mmCIF file of C-alpha atoms in Angstrom:
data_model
loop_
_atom_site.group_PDB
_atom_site.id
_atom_site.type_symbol
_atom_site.label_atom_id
_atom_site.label_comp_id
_atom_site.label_asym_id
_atom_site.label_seq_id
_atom_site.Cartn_x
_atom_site.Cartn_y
_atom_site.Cartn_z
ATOM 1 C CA UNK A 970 0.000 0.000 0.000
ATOM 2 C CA UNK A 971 1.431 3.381 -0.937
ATOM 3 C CA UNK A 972 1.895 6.630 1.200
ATOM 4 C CA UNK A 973 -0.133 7.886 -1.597
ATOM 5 C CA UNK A 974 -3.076 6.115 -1.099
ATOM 6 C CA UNK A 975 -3.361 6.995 1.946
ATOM 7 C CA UNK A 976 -3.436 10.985 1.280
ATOM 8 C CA UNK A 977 -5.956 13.200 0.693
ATOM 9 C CA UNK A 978 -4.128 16.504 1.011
ATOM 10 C CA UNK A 979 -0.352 17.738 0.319
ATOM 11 C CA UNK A 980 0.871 20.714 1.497
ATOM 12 C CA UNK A 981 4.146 22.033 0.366
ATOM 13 C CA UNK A 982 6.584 24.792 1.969
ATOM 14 C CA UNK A 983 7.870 27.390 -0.494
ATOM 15 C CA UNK A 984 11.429 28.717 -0.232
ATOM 16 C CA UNK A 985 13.402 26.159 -0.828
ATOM 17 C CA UNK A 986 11.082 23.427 -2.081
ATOM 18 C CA UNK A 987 9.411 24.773 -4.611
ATOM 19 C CA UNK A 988 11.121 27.907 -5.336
ATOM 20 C CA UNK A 989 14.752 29.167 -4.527
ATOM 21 C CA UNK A 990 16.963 33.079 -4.636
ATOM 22 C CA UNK A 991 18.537 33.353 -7.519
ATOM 23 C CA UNK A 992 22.103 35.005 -6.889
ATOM 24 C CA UNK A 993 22.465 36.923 -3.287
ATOM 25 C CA UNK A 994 20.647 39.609 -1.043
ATOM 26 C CA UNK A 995 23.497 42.076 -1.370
ATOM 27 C CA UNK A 996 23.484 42.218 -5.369
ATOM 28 C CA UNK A 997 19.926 43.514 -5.280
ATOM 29 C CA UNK A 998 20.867 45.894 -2.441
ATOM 30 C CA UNK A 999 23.644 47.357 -4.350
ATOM 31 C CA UNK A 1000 21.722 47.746 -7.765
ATOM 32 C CA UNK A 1001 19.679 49.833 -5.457
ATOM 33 C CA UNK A 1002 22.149 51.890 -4.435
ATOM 34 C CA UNK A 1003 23.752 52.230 -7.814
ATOM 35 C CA UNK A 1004 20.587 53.193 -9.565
ATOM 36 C CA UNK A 1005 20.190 55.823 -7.099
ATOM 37 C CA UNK A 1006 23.982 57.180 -8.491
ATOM 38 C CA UNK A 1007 25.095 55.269 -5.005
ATOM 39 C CA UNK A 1008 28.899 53.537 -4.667
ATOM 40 C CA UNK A 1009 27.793 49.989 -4.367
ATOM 41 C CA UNK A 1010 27.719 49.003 -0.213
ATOM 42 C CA UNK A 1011 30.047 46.467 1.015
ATOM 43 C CA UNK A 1012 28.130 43.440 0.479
ATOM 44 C CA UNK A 1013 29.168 41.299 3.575
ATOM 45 C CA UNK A 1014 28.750 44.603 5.910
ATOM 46 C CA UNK A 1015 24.879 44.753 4.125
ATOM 47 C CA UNK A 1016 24.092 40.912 4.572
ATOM 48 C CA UNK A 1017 25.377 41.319 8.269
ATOM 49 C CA UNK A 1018 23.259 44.224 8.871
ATOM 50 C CA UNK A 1019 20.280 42.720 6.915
ATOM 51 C CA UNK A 1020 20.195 39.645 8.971
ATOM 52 C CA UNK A 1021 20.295 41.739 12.705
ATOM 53 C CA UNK A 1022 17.084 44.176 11.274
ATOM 54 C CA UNK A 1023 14.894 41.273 9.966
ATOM 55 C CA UNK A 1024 15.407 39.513 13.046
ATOM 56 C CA UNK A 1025 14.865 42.692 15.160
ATOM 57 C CA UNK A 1026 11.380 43.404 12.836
ATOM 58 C CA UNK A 1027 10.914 39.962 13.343
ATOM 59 C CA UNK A 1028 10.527 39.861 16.896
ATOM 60 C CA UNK A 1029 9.457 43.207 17.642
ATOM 61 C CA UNK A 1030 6.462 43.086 14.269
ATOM 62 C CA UNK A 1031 6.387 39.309 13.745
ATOM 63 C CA UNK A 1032 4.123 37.934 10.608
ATOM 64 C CA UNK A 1033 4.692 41.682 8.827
ATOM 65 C CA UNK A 1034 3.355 43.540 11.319
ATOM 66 C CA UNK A 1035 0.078 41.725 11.508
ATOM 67 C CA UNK A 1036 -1.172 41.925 14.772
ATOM 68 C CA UNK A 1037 0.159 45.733 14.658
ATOM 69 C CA UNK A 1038 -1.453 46.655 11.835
ATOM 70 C CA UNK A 1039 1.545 47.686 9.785
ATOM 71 C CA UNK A 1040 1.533 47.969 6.170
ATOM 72 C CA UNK A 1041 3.506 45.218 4.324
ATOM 73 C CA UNK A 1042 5.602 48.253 2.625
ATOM 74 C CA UNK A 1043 6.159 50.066 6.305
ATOM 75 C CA UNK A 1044 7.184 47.124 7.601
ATOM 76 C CA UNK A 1045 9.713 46.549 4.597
ATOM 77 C CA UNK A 1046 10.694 50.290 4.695
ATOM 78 C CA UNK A 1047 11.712 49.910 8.304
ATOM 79 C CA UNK A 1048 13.492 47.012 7.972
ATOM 80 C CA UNK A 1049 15.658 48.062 4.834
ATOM 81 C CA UNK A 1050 16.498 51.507 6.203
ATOM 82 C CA UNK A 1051 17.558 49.497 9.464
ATOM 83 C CA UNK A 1052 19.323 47.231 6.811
ATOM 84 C CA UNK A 1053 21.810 49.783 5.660
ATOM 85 C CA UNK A 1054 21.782 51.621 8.908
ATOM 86 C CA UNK A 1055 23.284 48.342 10.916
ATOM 87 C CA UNK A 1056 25.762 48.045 7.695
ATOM 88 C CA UNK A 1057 26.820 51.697 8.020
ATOM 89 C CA UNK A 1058 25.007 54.310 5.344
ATOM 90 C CA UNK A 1059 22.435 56.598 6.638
ATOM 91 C CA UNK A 1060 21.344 58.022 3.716
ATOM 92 C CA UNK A 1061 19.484 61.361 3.840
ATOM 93 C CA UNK A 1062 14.911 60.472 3.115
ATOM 94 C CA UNK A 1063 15.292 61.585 -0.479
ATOM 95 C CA UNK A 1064 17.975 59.045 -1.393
ATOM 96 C CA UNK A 1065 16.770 56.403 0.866
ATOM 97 C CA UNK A 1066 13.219 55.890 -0.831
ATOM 98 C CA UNK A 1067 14.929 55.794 -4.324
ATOM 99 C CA UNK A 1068 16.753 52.765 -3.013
ATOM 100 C CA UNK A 1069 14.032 51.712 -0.784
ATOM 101 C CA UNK A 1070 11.559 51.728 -4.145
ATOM 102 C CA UNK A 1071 13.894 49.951 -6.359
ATOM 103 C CA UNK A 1072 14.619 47.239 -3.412
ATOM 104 C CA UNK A 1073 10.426 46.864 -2.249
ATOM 105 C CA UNK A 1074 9.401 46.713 -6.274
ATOM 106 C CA UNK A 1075 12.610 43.706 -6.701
ATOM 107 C CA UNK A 1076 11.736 41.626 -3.935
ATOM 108 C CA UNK A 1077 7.683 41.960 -4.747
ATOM 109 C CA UNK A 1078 8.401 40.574 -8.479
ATOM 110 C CA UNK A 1079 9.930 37.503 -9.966
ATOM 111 C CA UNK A 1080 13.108 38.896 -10.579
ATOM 112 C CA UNK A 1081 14.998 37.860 -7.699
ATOM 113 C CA UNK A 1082 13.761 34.000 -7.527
ATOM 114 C CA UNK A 1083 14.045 30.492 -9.518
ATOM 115 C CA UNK A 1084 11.606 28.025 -9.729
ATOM 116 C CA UNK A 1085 12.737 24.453 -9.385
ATOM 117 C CA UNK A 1086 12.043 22.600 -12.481
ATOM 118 C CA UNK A 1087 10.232 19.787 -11.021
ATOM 119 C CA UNK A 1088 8.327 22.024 -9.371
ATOM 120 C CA UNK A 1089 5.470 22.823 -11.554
ATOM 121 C CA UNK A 1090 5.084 19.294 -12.473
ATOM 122 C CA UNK A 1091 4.945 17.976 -9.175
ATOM 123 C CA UNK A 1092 2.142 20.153 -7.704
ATOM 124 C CA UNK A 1093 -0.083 19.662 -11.127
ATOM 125 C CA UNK A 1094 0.858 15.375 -11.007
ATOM 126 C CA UNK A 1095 -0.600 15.597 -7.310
ATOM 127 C CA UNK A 1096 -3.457 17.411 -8.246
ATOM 128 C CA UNK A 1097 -4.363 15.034 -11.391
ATOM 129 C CA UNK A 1098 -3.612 12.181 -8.327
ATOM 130 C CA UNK A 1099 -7.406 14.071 -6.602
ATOM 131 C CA UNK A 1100 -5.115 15.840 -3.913
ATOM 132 C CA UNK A 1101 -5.547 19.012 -2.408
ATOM 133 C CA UNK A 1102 -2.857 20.913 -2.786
ATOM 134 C CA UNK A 1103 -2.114 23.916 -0.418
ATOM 135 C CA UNK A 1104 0.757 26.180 0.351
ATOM 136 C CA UNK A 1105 2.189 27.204 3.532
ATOM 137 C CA UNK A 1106 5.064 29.557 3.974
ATOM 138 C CA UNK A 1107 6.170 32.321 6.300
ATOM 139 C CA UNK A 1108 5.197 35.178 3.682
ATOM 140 C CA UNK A 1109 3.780 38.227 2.986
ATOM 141 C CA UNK A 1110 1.200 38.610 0.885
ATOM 142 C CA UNK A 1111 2.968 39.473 -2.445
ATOM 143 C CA UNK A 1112 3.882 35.851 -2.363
ATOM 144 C CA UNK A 1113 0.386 34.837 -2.992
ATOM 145 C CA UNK A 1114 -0.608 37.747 -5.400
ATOM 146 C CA UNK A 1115 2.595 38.022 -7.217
ATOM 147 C CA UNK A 1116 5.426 36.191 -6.928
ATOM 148 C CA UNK A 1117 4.186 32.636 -6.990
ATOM 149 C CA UNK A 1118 1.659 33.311 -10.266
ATOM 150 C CA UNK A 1119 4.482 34.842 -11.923
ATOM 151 C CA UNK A 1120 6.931 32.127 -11.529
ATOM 152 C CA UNK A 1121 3.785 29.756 -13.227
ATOM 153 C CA UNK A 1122 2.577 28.503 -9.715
ATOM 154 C CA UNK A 1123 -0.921 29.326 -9.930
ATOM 155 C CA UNK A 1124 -3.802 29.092 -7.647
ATOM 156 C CA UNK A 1125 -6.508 26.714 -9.442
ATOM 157 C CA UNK A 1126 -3.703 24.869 -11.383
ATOM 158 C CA UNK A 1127 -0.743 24.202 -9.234
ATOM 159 C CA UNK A 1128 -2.317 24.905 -5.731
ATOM 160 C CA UNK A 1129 -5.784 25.123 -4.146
ATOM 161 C CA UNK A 1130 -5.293 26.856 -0.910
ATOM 162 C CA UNK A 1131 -2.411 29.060 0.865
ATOM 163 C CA UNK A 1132 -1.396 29.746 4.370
ATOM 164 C CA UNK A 1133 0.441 32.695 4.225
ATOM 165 C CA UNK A 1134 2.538 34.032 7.590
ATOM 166 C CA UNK A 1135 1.727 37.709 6.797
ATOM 167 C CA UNK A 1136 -2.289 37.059 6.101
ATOM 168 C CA UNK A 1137 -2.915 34.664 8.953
ATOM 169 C CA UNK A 1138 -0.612 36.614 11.932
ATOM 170 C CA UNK A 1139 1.054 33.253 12.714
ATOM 171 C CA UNK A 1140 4.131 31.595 11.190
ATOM 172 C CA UNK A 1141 6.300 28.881 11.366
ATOM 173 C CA UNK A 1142 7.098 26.677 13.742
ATOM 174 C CA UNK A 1143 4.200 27.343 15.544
ATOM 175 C CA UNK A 1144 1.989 24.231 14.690
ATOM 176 C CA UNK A 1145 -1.231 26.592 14.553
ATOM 177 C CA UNK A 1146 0.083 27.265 10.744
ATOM 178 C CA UNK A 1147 -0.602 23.687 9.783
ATOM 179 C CA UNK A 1148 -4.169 23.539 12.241
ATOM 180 C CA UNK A 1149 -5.113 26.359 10.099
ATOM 181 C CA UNK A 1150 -3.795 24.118 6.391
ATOM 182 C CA UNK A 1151 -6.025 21.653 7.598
ATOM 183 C CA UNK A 1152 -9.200 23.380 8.329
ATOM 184 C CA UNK A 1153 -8.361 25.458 4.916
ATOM 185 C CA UNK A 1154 -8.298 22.272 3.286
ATOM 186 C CA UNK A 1155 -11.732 21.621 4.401
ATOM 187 C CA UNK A 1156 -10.968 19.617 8.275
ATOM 188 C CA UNK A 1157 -9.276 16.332 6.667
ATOM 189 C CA UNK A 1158 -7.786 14.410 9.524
ATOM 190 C CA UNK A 1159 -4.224 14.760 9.219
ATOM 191 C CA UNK A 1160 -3.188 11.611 8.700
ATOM 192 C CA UNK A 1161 -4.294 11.902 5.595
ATOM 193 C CA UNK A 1162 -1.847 14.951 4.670
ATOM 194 C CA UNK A 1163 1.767 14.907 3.655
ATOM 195 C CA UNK A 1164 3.476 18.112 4.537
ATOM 196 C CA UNK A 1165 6.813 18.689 2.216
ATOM 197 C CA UNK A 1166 9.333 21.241 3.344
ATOM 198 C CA UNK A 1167 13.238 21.863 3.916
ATOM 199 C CA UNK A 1168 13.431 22.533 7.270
ATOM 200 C CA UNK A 1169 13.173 20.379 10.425
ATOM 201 C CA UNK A 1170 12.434 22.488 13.141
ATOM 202 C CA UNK A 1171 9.679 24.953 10.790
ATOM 203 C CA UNK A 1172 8.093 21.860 8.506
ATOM 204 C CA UNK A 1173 8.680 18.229 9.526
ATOM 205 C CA UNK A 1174 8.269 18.573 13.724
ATOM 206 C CA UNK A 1175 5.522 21.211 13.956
ATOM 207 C CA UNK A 1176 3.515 18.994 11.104
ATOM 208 C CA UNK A 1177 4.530 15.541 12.242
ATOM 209 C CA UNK A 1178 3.119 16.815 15.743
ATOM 210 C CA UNK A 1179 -0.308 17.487 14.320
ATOM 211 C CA UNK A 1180 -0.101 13.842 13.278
ATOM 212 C CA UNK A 1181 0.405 14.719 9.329
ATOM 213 C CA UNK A 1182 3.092 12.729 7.576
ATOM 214 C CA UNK A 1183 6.024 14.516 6.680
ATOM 215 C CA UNK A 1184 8.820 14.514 3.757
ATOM 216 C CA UNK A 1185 12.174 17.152 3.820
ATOM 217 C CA UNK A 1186 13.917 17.730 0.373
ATOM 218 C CA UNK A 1187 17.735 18.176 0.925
ATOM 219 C CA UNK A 1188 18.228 20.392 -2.497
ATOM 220 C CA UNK A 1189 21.349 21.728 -1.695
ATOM 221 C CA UNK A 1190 23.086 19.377 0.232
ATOM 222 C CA UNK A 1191 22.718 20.317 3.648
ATOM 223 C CA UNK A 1192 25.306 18.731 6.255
ATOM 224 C CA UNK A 1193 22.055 18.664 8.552
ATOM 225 C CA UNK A 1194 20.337 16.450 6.430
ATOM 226 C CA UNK A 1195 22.481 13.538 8.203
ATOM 227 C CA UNK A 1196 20.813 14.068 11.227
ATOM 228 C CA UNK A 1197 17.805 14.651 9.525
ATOM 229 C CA UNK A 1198 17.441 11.320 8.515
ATOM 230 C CA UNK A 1199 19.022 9.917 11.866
ATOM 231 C CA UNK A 1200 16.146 11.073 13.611
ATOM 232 C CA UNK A 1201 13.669 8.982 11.244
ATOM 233 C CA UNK A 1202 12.879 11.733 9.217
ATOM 234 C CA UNK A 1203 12.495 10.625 5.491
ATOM 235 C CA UNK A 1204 14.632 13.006 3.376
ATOM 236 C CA UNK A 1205 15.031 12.964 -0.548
ATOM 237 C CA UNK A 1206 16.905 15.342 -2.771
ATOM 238 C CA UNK A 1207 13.670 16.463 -5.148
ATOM 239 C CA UNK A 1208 10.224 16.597 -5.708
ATOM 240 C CA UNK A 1209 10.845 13.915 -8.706
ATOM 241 C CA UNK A 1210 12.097 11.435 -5.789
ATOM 242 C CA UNK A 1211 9.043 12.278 -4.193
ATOM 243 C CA UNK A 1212 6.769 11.193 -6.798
ATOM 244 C CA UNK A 1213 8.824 8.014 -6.282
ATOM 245 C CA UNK A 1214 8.353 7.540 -2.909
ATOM 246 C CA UNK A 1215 4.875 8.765 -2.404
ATOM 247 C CA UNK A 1216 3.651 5.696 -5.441
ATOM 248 C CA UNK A 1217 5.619 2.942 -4.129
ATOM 249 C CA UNK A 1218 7.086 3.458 -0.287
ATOM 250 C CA UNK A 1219 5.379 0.548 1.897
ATOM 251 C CA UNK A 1220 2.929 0.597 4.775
#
């Protein structure tokens, strides 16, 4: 008897499973800068002092600045002027929301990402298999209304639901991400949902706990996935291996 048979529902993480950066945060932040008629920043000072204000806004505006309120593009303003602060230029308002602009419109359009190959594929095969397909990802909202549709992932033909960080005001690892997947995909029990993701401590334990099944992809390697699979996690290097395992993996 396969996994698959068993399933009524997948759900499927996005960074890094279905969709990946293409190049790195600084050489977005200096195009910024040099469209403005900026020297380009040093980019290991910027990725430093991007990491210490996203964690900052994090904690202090989780989700976006849901339960505050906050606009998506205050909560991005404040983090990238933070950003460049932390990595040493304070540049004067004018300046700043050239940069800011060029940075906000990147970031909110495909430019900056690369979809797997086997990702498409995958999430339409499950589909034609009579799954429900949902998303879940610690995002703001441009990730349902822009970025995924313009990378081909479309609701209606690659996914039928999405639990989006930003719009629901709770993220991973906090299992209530998944309760909410579950009663989006219309209250299936869930051990009847596989929950695919690359991380253990934001996808496979907070799912797994909720009694779903759960699958990691190791795309790039990861030393961790060692002890990923030593703790009886089942780990497989694409979604192509997962078509694999989902048709023929024993009860």
């Amino acid at each position: 008897m396969s996994i698959l048979s068993r399933l009524r529902c997948i759900t499927v993480d996005v960074t890094g499973t279905l969709i990946a950066y293409k190049g790195q945060l600084g050489d977005y932040y200096c195009m910024a800068a040099k469209s403005a008629g900026l020297p380009c920043p040093d980019y290991k000072r910027m990725h430093e002092g991007f990491k210490i204000a996203y964690t900052d806004m994090a904690k202090q505006y989780p989700c976006f600045g849901h339960a505050a309120k906050m606009p998506n593009i205050v909560w991005w303003k404040t983090c990238v002027r933070d950003s460049f602060v932390k990595a040493g230029y304070d540049y004067d308002e004018e300046t700043f929301e050239k940069v800011f602009r060029r940075i906000y419109s990147t970031f909110g359009s495909a430019a900056p990402y690369t979809i797997f190959p086997d990702s498409q594929p995958f999430l339409r095969w499950a589909r034609k298999q009579g799954l429900i397909v949902g998303i879940v990802s610690n995002a703001e909202y441009r990730y349902q209304d822009v970025i995924l549709p313009s990378l081909g992932l479309n609701k209606g033909t690659e996914w039928d639901f999405g639990v989006f960080s930003g719009l629901e005001g709770v993220e991973k690892p906090n299992p209530r991400i998944y309760e909410i997947a579950l009663e989006r995909a219309g209250n299936i029990p869930p051990e009847e949902v596989l929950h695919i993701g690359d991380s253990m401590r934001k996808d496979y334990i907070p799912a797994t706990s909720l009694g779903m099944h759960g699958l990691l992809l190791d795309r790039f390697k990861t030393p961790d996935a060692k002890t990923w699979r030593d703790s009886g996690a089942p780990v497989l290097p694409d979604l192509e291996a997962a078509v694999t395992w989902l048709t023929s993996e024993k009860a």
